[in-house]
PDB file of C-alpha atoms and ligand atoms in Angstrom:
ATOM      1  CA  MET J 709      48.762 -13.829 -37.913  1.00  0.00           C
ATOM      2  CA  PHE J 710      51.109 -11.159 -39.255  1.00  0.00           C
ATOM      3  CA  VAL J 711      54.434 -10.421 -37.649  1.00  0.00           C
ATOM      4  CA  GLY J 712      54.255 -13.643 -35.536  1.00  0.00           C
ATOM      5  CA  HIS J 713      55.199 -15.555 -38.689  1.00  0.00           C
ATOM      6  CA  TYR J 714      58.664 -13.991 -38.527  1.00  0.00           C
ATOM      7  CA  ALA J 715      59.401 -15.748 -35.209  1.00  0.00           C
ATOM      8  CA  VAL J 716      59.747 -18.974 -37.257  1.00  0.00           C
ATOM      9  CA  ALA J 717      62.238 -17.204 -39.534  1.00  0.00           C
ATOM     10  CA  MET J 718      64.241 -16.227 -36.536  1.00  0.00           C
ATOM     11  CA  ALA J 719      64.111 -19.669 -34.905  1.00  0.00           C
ATOM     12  CA  ALA J 720      65.095 -21.261 -38.351  1.00  0.00           C
ATOM     13  CA  LYS J 721      68.071 -18.803 -38.536  1.00  0.00           C
ATOM     14  CA  ALA J 722      69.200 -19.794 -35.018  1.00  0.00           C
ATOM     15  CA  VAL J 723      69.202 -23.553 -36.019  1.00  0.00           C
ATOM     16  CA  GLU J 724      70.588 -23.050 -39.548  1.00  0.00           C
ATOM     17  CA  PRO J 725      72.703 -19.884 -39.994  1.00  0.00           C
ATOM     18  CA  LYS J 726      73.598 -21.008 -43.589  1.00  0.00           C
ATOM     19  CA  ALA J 727      69.976 -20.045 -44.643  1.00  0.00           C
ATOM     20  CA  PRO J 728      69.931 -16.360 -45.644  1.00  0.00           C
ATOM     21  CA  MET J 729      67.574 -14.241 -43.451  1.00  0.00           C
ATOM     22  CA  TRP J 730      65.916 -12.632 -46.361  1.00  0.00           C
ATOM     23  CA  THR J 731      65.079 -16.183 -47.705  1.00  0.00           C
ATOM     24  CA  LEU J 732      63.697 -17.227 -44.259  1.00  0.00           C
ATOM     25  CA  ALA J 733      61.718 -13.935 -43.930  1.00  0.00           C
ATOM     26  CA  ALA J 734      60.157 -14.524 -47.419  1.00  0.00           C
ATOM     27  CA  ALA J 735      59.668 -18.237 -46.744  1.00  0.00           C
ATOM     28  CA  THR J 736      57.613 -17.800 -43.538  1.00  0.00           C
ATOM     29  CA  GLN J 737      55.341 -15.389 -45.522  1.00  0.00           C
ATOM     30  CA  LEU J 738      55.551 -17.175 -48.997  1.00  0.00           C
ATOM     31  CA  VAL J 739      51.883 -18.360 -48.780  1.00  0.00           C
ATOM     32  CA  ASP J 740      50.784 -14.741 -47.982  1.00  0.00           C
ATOM     33  CA  ILE J 741      53.148 -13.336 -50.768  1.00  0.00           C
ATOM     34  CA  ALA J 742      51.402 -15.608 -53.208  1.00  0.00           C
ATOM     35  CA  TRP J 743      48.136 -14.790 -51.604  1.00  0.00           C
ATOM     36  CA  SER J 744      48.598 -10.971 -52.202  1.00  0.00           C
ATOM     37  CA  ALA J 745      49.641 -11.582 -55.715  1.00  0.00           C
ATOM     38  CA  PHE J 746      46.500 -13.706 -56.188  1.00  0.00           C
ATOM     39  CA  ILE J 747      44.458 -10.893 -54.717  1.00  0.00           C
ATOM     40  CA  ILE J 748      45.974  -8.528 -57.216  1.00  0.00           C
ATOM     41  CA  THR J 749      45.344 -10.785 -60.130  1.00  0.00           C
ATOM     42  CA  GLY J 750      41.832 -11.870 -59.006  1.00  0.00           C
ATOM     43  CA  VAL J 751      42.744 -15.667 -58.619  1.00  0.00           C
ATOM     44  CA  GLU J 752      41.780 -15.625 -54.936  1.00  0.00           C
ATOM     45  CA  HIS J 753      39.288 -13.285 -53.166  1.00  0.00           C
ATOM     46  CA  ALA J 754      38.641 -11.703 -49.762  1.00  0.00           C
ATOM     47  CA  ARG J 755      36.681  -8.987 -48.249  1.00  0.00           C
ATOM     48  CA  ALA J 756      37.049  -6.835 -45.159  1.00  0.00           C
ATOM     49  CA  GLU J 757      34.416  -6.402 -42.405  1.00  0.00           C
ATOM     50  CA  PRO J 758      35.945  -3.762 -40.031  1.00  0.00           C
ATOM     51  CA  SER J 759      33.366  -4.766 -37.313  1.00  0.00           C
ATOM     52  CA  LEU J 760      35.140  -8.129 -36.826  1.00  0.00           C
ATOM     53  CA  PRO J 761      37.505  -8.525 -33.875  1.00  0.00           C
ATOM     54  CA  GLY J 762      41.199  -8.908 -34.368  1.00  0.00           C
ATOM     55  CA  SER J 763      41.600  -9.055 -38.123  1.00  0.00           C
ATOM     56  CA  PRO J 764      38.808  -7.539 -40.415  1.00  0.00           C
ATOM     57  CA  LEU J 765      39.562  -9.991 -43.254  1.00  0.00           C
ATOM     58  CA  VAL J 766      36.992 -12.573 -44.364  1.00  0.00           C
ATOM     59  CA  LEU J 767      39.055 -14.887 -46.356  1.00  0.00           C
ATOM     60  CA  TYR J 768      36.387 -16.825 -48.172  1.00  0.00           C
ATOM     61  CA  ASP J 769      38.290 -17.875 -51.259  1.00  0.00           C
ATOM     62  CA  MET J 770      41.996 -18.870 -51.061  1.00  0.00           C
ATOM     63  CA  PRO J 771      42.292 -22.536 -52.129  1.00  0.00           C
ATOM     64  CA  TRP J 772      45.593 -22.150 -53.966  1.00  0.00           C
ATOM     65  CA  THR J 773      47.581 -20.562 -51.201  1.00  0.00           C
ATOM     66  CA  HIS J 774      46.069 -21.564 -47.829  1.00  0.00           C
ATOM     67  CA  SER J 775      44.640 -25.045 -48.316  1.00  0.00           C
ATOM     68  CA  LEU J 776      46.689 -27.637 -46.557  1.00  0.00           C
ATOM     69  CA  PRO J 777      48.020 -29.676 -49.535  1.00  0.00           C
ATOM     70  CA  LEU J 778      48.827 -26.418 -51.441  1.00  0.00           C
ATOM     71  CA  ALA J 779      50.741 -25.075 -48.395  1.00  0.00           C
ATOM     72  CA  PHE J 780      52.761 -28.304 -48.587  1.00  0.00           C
ATOM     73  CA  ALA J 781      53.269 -27.908 -52.206  1.00  0.00           C
ATOM     74  CA  TRP J 782      54.517 -24.370 -51.824  1.00  0.00           C
ATOM     75  CA  SER J 783      56.917 -25.627 -49.186  1.00  0.00           C
ATOM     76  CA  VAL J 784      58.346 -28.357 -51.417  1.00  0.00           C
ATOM     77  CA  GLY J 785      58.627 -25.754 -54.319  1.00  0.00           C
ATOM     78  CA  ALA J 786      60.529 -23.388 -52.032  1.00  0.00           C
ATOM     79  CA  ALA J 787      62.917 -26.175 -50.950  1.00  0.00           C
ATOM     80  CA  LEU J 788      63.649 -27.082 -54.426  1.00  0.00           C
ATOM     81  CA  LEU J 789      64.236 -23.412 -55.373  1.00  0.00           C
ATOM     82  CA  ALA J 790      66.552 -23.029 -52.404  1.00  0.00           C
ATOM     83  CA  VAL J 791      68.612 -26.149 -53.664  1.00  0.00           C
ATOM     84  CA  PHE J 792      68.644 -25.500 -57.383  1.00  0.00           C
ATOM     85  CA  VAL J 793      68.304 -21.586 -57.749  1.00  0.00           C
ATOM     86  CA  LEU J 794      69.832 -20.232 -54.457  1.00  0.00           C
ATOM     87  CA  ARG J 795      72.243 -23.134 -54.321  1.00  0.00           C
ATOM     88  CA  LEU J 796      71.822 -23.512 -50.582  1.00  0.00           C
ATOM     89  CA  PRO J 797      73.027 -26.695 -48.784  1.00  0.00           C
ATOM     90  CA  ALA J 798      70.500 -29.517 -48.390  1.00  0.00           C
ATOM     91  CA  ARG J 799      69.967 -28.882 -44.708  1.00  0.00           C
ATOM     92  CA  ALA J 800      69.470 -25.167 -45.227  1.00  0.00           C
ATOM     93  CA  SER J 801      67.044 -25.808 -48.050  1.00  0.00           C
ATOM     94  CA  LEU J 802      65.019 -28.308 -45.928  1.00  0.00           C
ATOM     95  CA  VAL J 803      64.748 -25.559 -43.224  1.00  0.00           C
ATOM     96  CA  VAL J 804      63.542 -23.100 -45.830  1.00  0.00           C
ATOM     97  CA  GLY J 805      60.851 -25.562 -46.927  1.00  0.00           C
ATOM     98  CA  ALA J 806      59.814 -26.286 -43.224  1.00  0.00           C
ATOM     99  CA  THR J 807      59.721 -22.504 -42.678  1.00  0.00           C
ATOM    100  CA  VAL J 808      57.232 -22.097 -45.621  1.00  0.00           C
ATOM    101  CA  PHE J 809      55.121 -24.810 -44.184  1.00  0.00           C
ATOM    102  CA  SER J 810      54.987 -23.318 -40.730  1.00  0.00           C
ATOM    103  CA  HIS J 811      52.776 -20.486 -42.066  1.00  0.00           C
ATOM    104  CA  TRP J 812      49.655 -22.929 -42.206  1.00  0.00           C
ATOM    105  CA  PRO J 813      49.631 -24.242 -38.568  1.00  0.00           C
ATOM    106  CA  LEU J 814      50.168 -20.707 -37.273  1.00  0.00           C
ATOM    107  CA  ASP J 815      47.318 -19.385 -39.417  1.00  0.00           C
ATOM    108  CA  TRP J 816      45.243 -22.223 -38.259  1.00  0.00           C
ATOM    109  CA  LEU J 817      45.687 -21.025 -34.644  1.00  0.00           C
ATOM    110  CA  VAL J 818      44.406 -17.595 -35.393  1.00  0.00           C
ATOM    111  CA  HIS J 819      42.265 -17.582 -38.408  1.00  0.00           C
ATOM    112  CA  ARG J 820      38.425 -17.944 -38.117  1.00  0.00           C
ATOM    113  CA  PRO J 821      37.604 -21.207 -40.076  1.00  0.00           C
ATOM    114  CA  ASP J 822      38.731 -20.148 -43.612  1.00  0.00           C
ATOM    115  CA  LEU J 823      41.687 -22.512 -44.240  1.00  0.00           C
ATOM    116  CA  PRO J 824      40.476 -25.258 -46.721  1.00  0.00           C
ATOM    117  CA  LEU J 825      41.717 -28.801 -45.671  1.00  0.00           C
ATOM    118  CA  TRP J 826      41.887 -29.276 -49.430  1.00  0.00           C
ATOM    119  CA  PRO J 827      40.622 -27.045 -52.344  1.00  0.00           C
ATOM    120  CA  GLY J 828      36.908 -27.060 -52.029  1.00  0.00           C
ATOM    121  CA  GLY J 829      36.996 -29.039 -48.763  1.00  0.00           C
ATOM    122  CA  PRO J 830      35.906 -27.993 -45.291  1.00  0.00           C
ATOM    123  CA  ASN J 831      37.461 -24.893 -43.689  1.00  0.00           C
ATOM    124  CA  VAL J 832      39.360 -24.991 -40.438  1.00  0.00           C
ATOM    125  CA  GLY J 833      40.831 -22.347 -38.084  1.00  0.00           C
ATOM    126  CA  LEU J 834      40.708 -22.163 -34.182  1.00  0.00           C
ATOM    127  CA  GLY J 835      39.721 -18.373 -34.433  1.00  0.00           C
ATOM    128  CA  LEU J 836      42.114 -16.770 -31.943  1.00  0.00           C
ATOM    129  CA  TRP J 837      41.566 -13.649 -33.875  1.00  0.00           C
ATOM    130  CA  ASN J 838      38.147 -13.330 -32.072  1.00  0.00           C
ATOM    131  CA  TYR J 839      40.177 -12.637 -28.869  1.00  0.00           C
ATOM    132  CA  PRO J 840      42.488  -9.770 -29.975  1.00  0.00           C
ATOM    133  CA  ALA J 841      44.526  -9.394 -26.798  1.00  0.00           C
ATOM    134  CA  PRO J 842      45.729 -12.979 -26.464  1.00  0.00           C
ATOM    135  CA  GLU J 843      46.286 -13.104 -30.192  1.00  0.00           C
ATOM    136  CA  GLN J 844      48.599 -10.048 -30.145  1.00  0.00           C
ATOM    137  CA  ALA J 845      50.279 -11.521 -27.041  1.00  0.00           C
ATOM    138  CA  LEU J 846      50.832 -14.740 -28.930  1.00  0.00           C
ATOM    139  CA  GLU J 847      52.383 -13.019 -31.975  1.00  0.00           C
ATOM    140  CA  VAL J 848      54.669 -10.700 -29.897  1.00  0.00           C
ATOM    141  CA  GLY J 849      55.526 -13.560 -27.435  1.00  0.00           C
ATOM    142  CA  LEU J 850      56.569 -15.700 -30.277  1.00  0.00           C
ATOM    143  CA  LEU J 851      58.767 -12.958 -31.639  1.00  0.00           C
ATOM    144  CA  ALA J 852      60.434 -12.340 -28.183  1.00  0.00           C
ATOM    145  CA  LEU J 853      61.129 -16.036 -27.622  1.00  0.00           C
ATOM    146  CA  CYS J 854      62.446 -16.872 -31.137  1.00  0.00           C
ATOM    147  CA  GLY J 855      64.140 -13.467 -31.285  1.00  0.00           C
ATOM    148  CA  ALA J 856      66.025 -14.283 -28.061  1.00  0.00           C
ATOM    149  CA  ALA J 857      67.230 -17.528 -29.566  1.00  0.00           C
ATOM    150  CA  TRP J 858      68.292 -15.699 -32.817  1.00  0.00           C
ATOM    151  CA  VAL J 859      70.180 -13.160 -30.859  1.00  0.00           C
ATOM    152  CA  ALA J 860      71.925 -15.819 -28.742  1.00  0.00           C
ATOM    153  CA  ALA J 861      72.887 -17.783 -31.921  1.00  0.00           C
ATOM    154  CA  ARG J 862      74.240 -14.533 -33.465  1.00  0.00           C
ATOM    155  CA  LYS J 863      76.421 -13.822 -30.365  1.00  0.00           C
ATOM    156  CA  GLN J 864      77.916 -17.344 -30.461  1.00  0.00           C
ATOM    157  CA  ASP J 865      78.647 -16.793 -34.181  1.00  0.00           C
ATOM    158  CA  GLY J 866      80.559 -13.553 -33.287  1.00  0.00           C
ATOM    159  CA  ARG J 867      77.877 -11.344 -34.756  1.00  0.00           C
ATOM    160  CA  LEU J 868      76.394  -8.164 -33.341  1.00  0.00           C
ATOM    161  CA  ALA J 869      73.046  -8.383 -31.596  1.00  0.00           C
ATOM    162  CA  TRP J 870      71.695  -4.970 -32.423  1.00  0.00           C
ATOM    163  CA  PRO J 871      70.782  -5.553 -36.111  1.00  0.00           C
ATOM    164  CA  ALA J 872      68.545  -8.515 -34.949  1.00  0.00           C
ATOM    165  CA  ILE J 873      67.031  -6.378 -32.078  1.00  0.00           C
ATOM    166  CA  ALA J 874      66.480  -3.455 -34.504  1.00  0.00           C
ATOM    167  CA  PHE J 875      64.673  -5.837 -36.880  1.00  0.00           C
ATOM    168  CA  LEU J 876      62.539  -7.164 -33.971  1.00  0.00           C
ATOM    169  CA  GLY J 877      61.648  -3.552 -33.028  1.00  0.00           C
ATOM    170  CA  PHE J 878      60.660  -2.752 -36.615  1.00  0.00           C
ATOM    171  CA  LEU J 879      58.374  -5.730 -36.746  1.00  0.00           C
ATOM    172  CA  VAL J 880      56.576  -4.803 -33.519  1.00  0.00           C
ATOM    173  CA  ALA J 881      56.218  -1.221 -34.856  1.00  0.00           C
ATOM    174  CA  LEU J 882      54.840  -2.725 -38.146  1.00  0.00           C
ATOM    175  CA  GLN J 883      52.228  -4.734 -36.119  1.00  0.00           C
ATOM    176  CA  ILE J 884      51.170  -1.595 -34.333  1.00  0.00           C
ATOM    177  CA  VAL J 885      50.830   0.301 -37.635  1.00  0.00           C
ATOM    178  CA  ALA J 886      48.938  -2.526 -39.254  1.00  0.00           C
ATOM    179  CA  MET J 887      46.638  -2.718 -36.249  1.00  0.00           C
ATOM    180  CA  LEU J 888      45.826   1.001 -36.427  1.00  0.00           C
ATOM    181  CA  SER J 889      45.370   1.212 -40.195  1.00  0.00           C
ATOM    182  CA  PRO J 890      41.746   1.186 -41.076  1.00  0.00           C
ATOM    183  CA  GLN J 891      40.612  -1.237 -43.655  1.00  0.00           C
ATOM    184  CA  PRO J 892      37.772  -0.130 -46.004  1.00  0.00           C
ATOM    185  CA  PRO J 893      34.810  -2.399 -45.909  1.00  0.00           C
ATOM    186  CA  GLY J 894      33.971  -4.534 -48.768  1.00  0.00           C
ATOM    187  CA  GLU J 895      35.764  -6.680 -51.324  1.00  0.00           C
ATOM    188  CA  LEU J 896      39.576  -6.461 -51.041  1.00  0.00           C
ATOM    189  CA  ALA J 897      40.801  -4.440 -53.978  1.00  0.00           C
ATOM    190  CA  ALA J 898      43.917  -5.071 -56.042  1.00  0.00           C
ATOM    191  CA  GLU J 899      45.488  -1.895 -54.591  1.00  0.00           C
ATOM    192  CA  SER J 900      45.320  -3.475 -51.104  1.00  0.00           C
ATOM    193  CA  GLY J 901      47.061  -6.545 -52.484  1.00  0.00           C
ATOM    194  CA  VAL J 902      49.872  -4.270 -53.912  1.00  0.00           C
ATOM    195  CA  THR J 903      50.326  -2.693 -50.505  1.00  0.00           C
ATOM    196  CA  ILE J 904      50.381  -6.015 -48.613  1.00  0.00           C
ATOM    197  CA  LEU J 905      52.736  -7.508 -51.202  1.00  0.00           C
ATOM    198  CA  ALA J 906      55.077  -4.439 -50.869  1.00  0.00           C
ATOM    199  CA  VAL J 907      55.164  -4.674 -47.134  1.00  0.00           C
ATOM    200  CA  TYR J 908      56.280  -8.395 -47.331  1.00  0.00           C
ATOM    201  CA  LEU J 909      58.978  -7.559 -49.843  1.00  0.00           C
ATOM    202  CA  ILE J 910      60.282  -4.628 -47.815  1.00  0.00           C
ATOM    203  CA  VAL J 911      60.461  -6.817 -44.693  1.00  0.00           C
ATOM    204  CA  ALA J 912      62.401  -9.427 -46.537  1.00  0.00           C
ATOM    205  CA  ALA J 913      64.818  -6.726 -47.895  1.00  0.00           C
ATOM    206  CA  ILE J 914      65.307  -5.322 -44.316  1.00  0.00           C
ATOM    207  CA  ALA J 915      65.892  -8.885 -43.053  1.00  0.00           C
ATOM    208  CA  ALA J 916      68.541  -9.203 -45.616  1.00  0.00           C
ATOM    209  CA  LEU J 917      70.407  -6.328 -43.801  1.00  0.00           C
ATOM    210  CA  THR J 918      70.721  -8.324 -40.672  1.00  0.00           C
ATOM    211  CA  ASP J 919      73.006 -10.874 -42.422  1.00  0.00           C
ATOM    212  CA  PHE J 920      75.416  -8.050 -43.529  1.00  0.00           C
ATOM    213  CA  ARG J 921      78.708  -8.780 -41.837  1.00  0.00           C
ATOM    214  CA  GLY J 922      80.225  -5.336 -41.048  1.00  0.00           C
ATOM    215  CA  LYS J 923      83.513  -4.702 -39.423  1.00  0.00           C
ATOM    216  CA  ARG J 924      84.135  -7.127 -36.521  1.00  0.00           C
ATOM    217  CA  THR J 925      84.041  -5.269 -33.293  1.00  0.00           C
ATOM    218  CA  ALA J 926      84.691  -8.267 -31.098  1.00  0.00           C
TER     219      ALA J 926
HETATM  220 ZN1  LIG I 536      48.360 -16.657 -44.299  1.00  0.00          ZN
END
């Protein structure tokens, strides 16, 4: 799952507008942001097999980012950061933590069994990646559904709809680019980690723009 994760950020923003959109966008991918940093530093490992359907990734070693207890730990850590560093209200910080945790069940739906139930434990994953068309439909469908809720919440708040719609369009374009980008076979190199990390950070930066309150037109 790639851009589908951002659907959770949009749903979270609809229920808790006090949480900044960049925080929610980073939160929903925090586990993958850490993963790309760990690929760069060699803490975790993956390889690409372009012949695989859906995603070419064979994620054979990612206990510190994608095991169930660690995903929970990242969520608690993010909620604490939200309270003590970003100084968000308690409810918004809880929403940030829950958004971080949402990454794991969504990954569980699509990943082939590569998510450790605990570090060194059995790996799980329903493997929707093996059926690329329904998998893509799920990601875009989640975006459409949660994006609609986000746009509705913005309208209620007297905010413009178009920045949210532009962000949605950007994400769909990103998914298409990612789908069409060939992945060289073999061990995932640090450079790939850098590219992936950059994409997550750029998306979070663009998400921040959707919170910008320009001149009111209504
Ligand atoms: Zn992930």
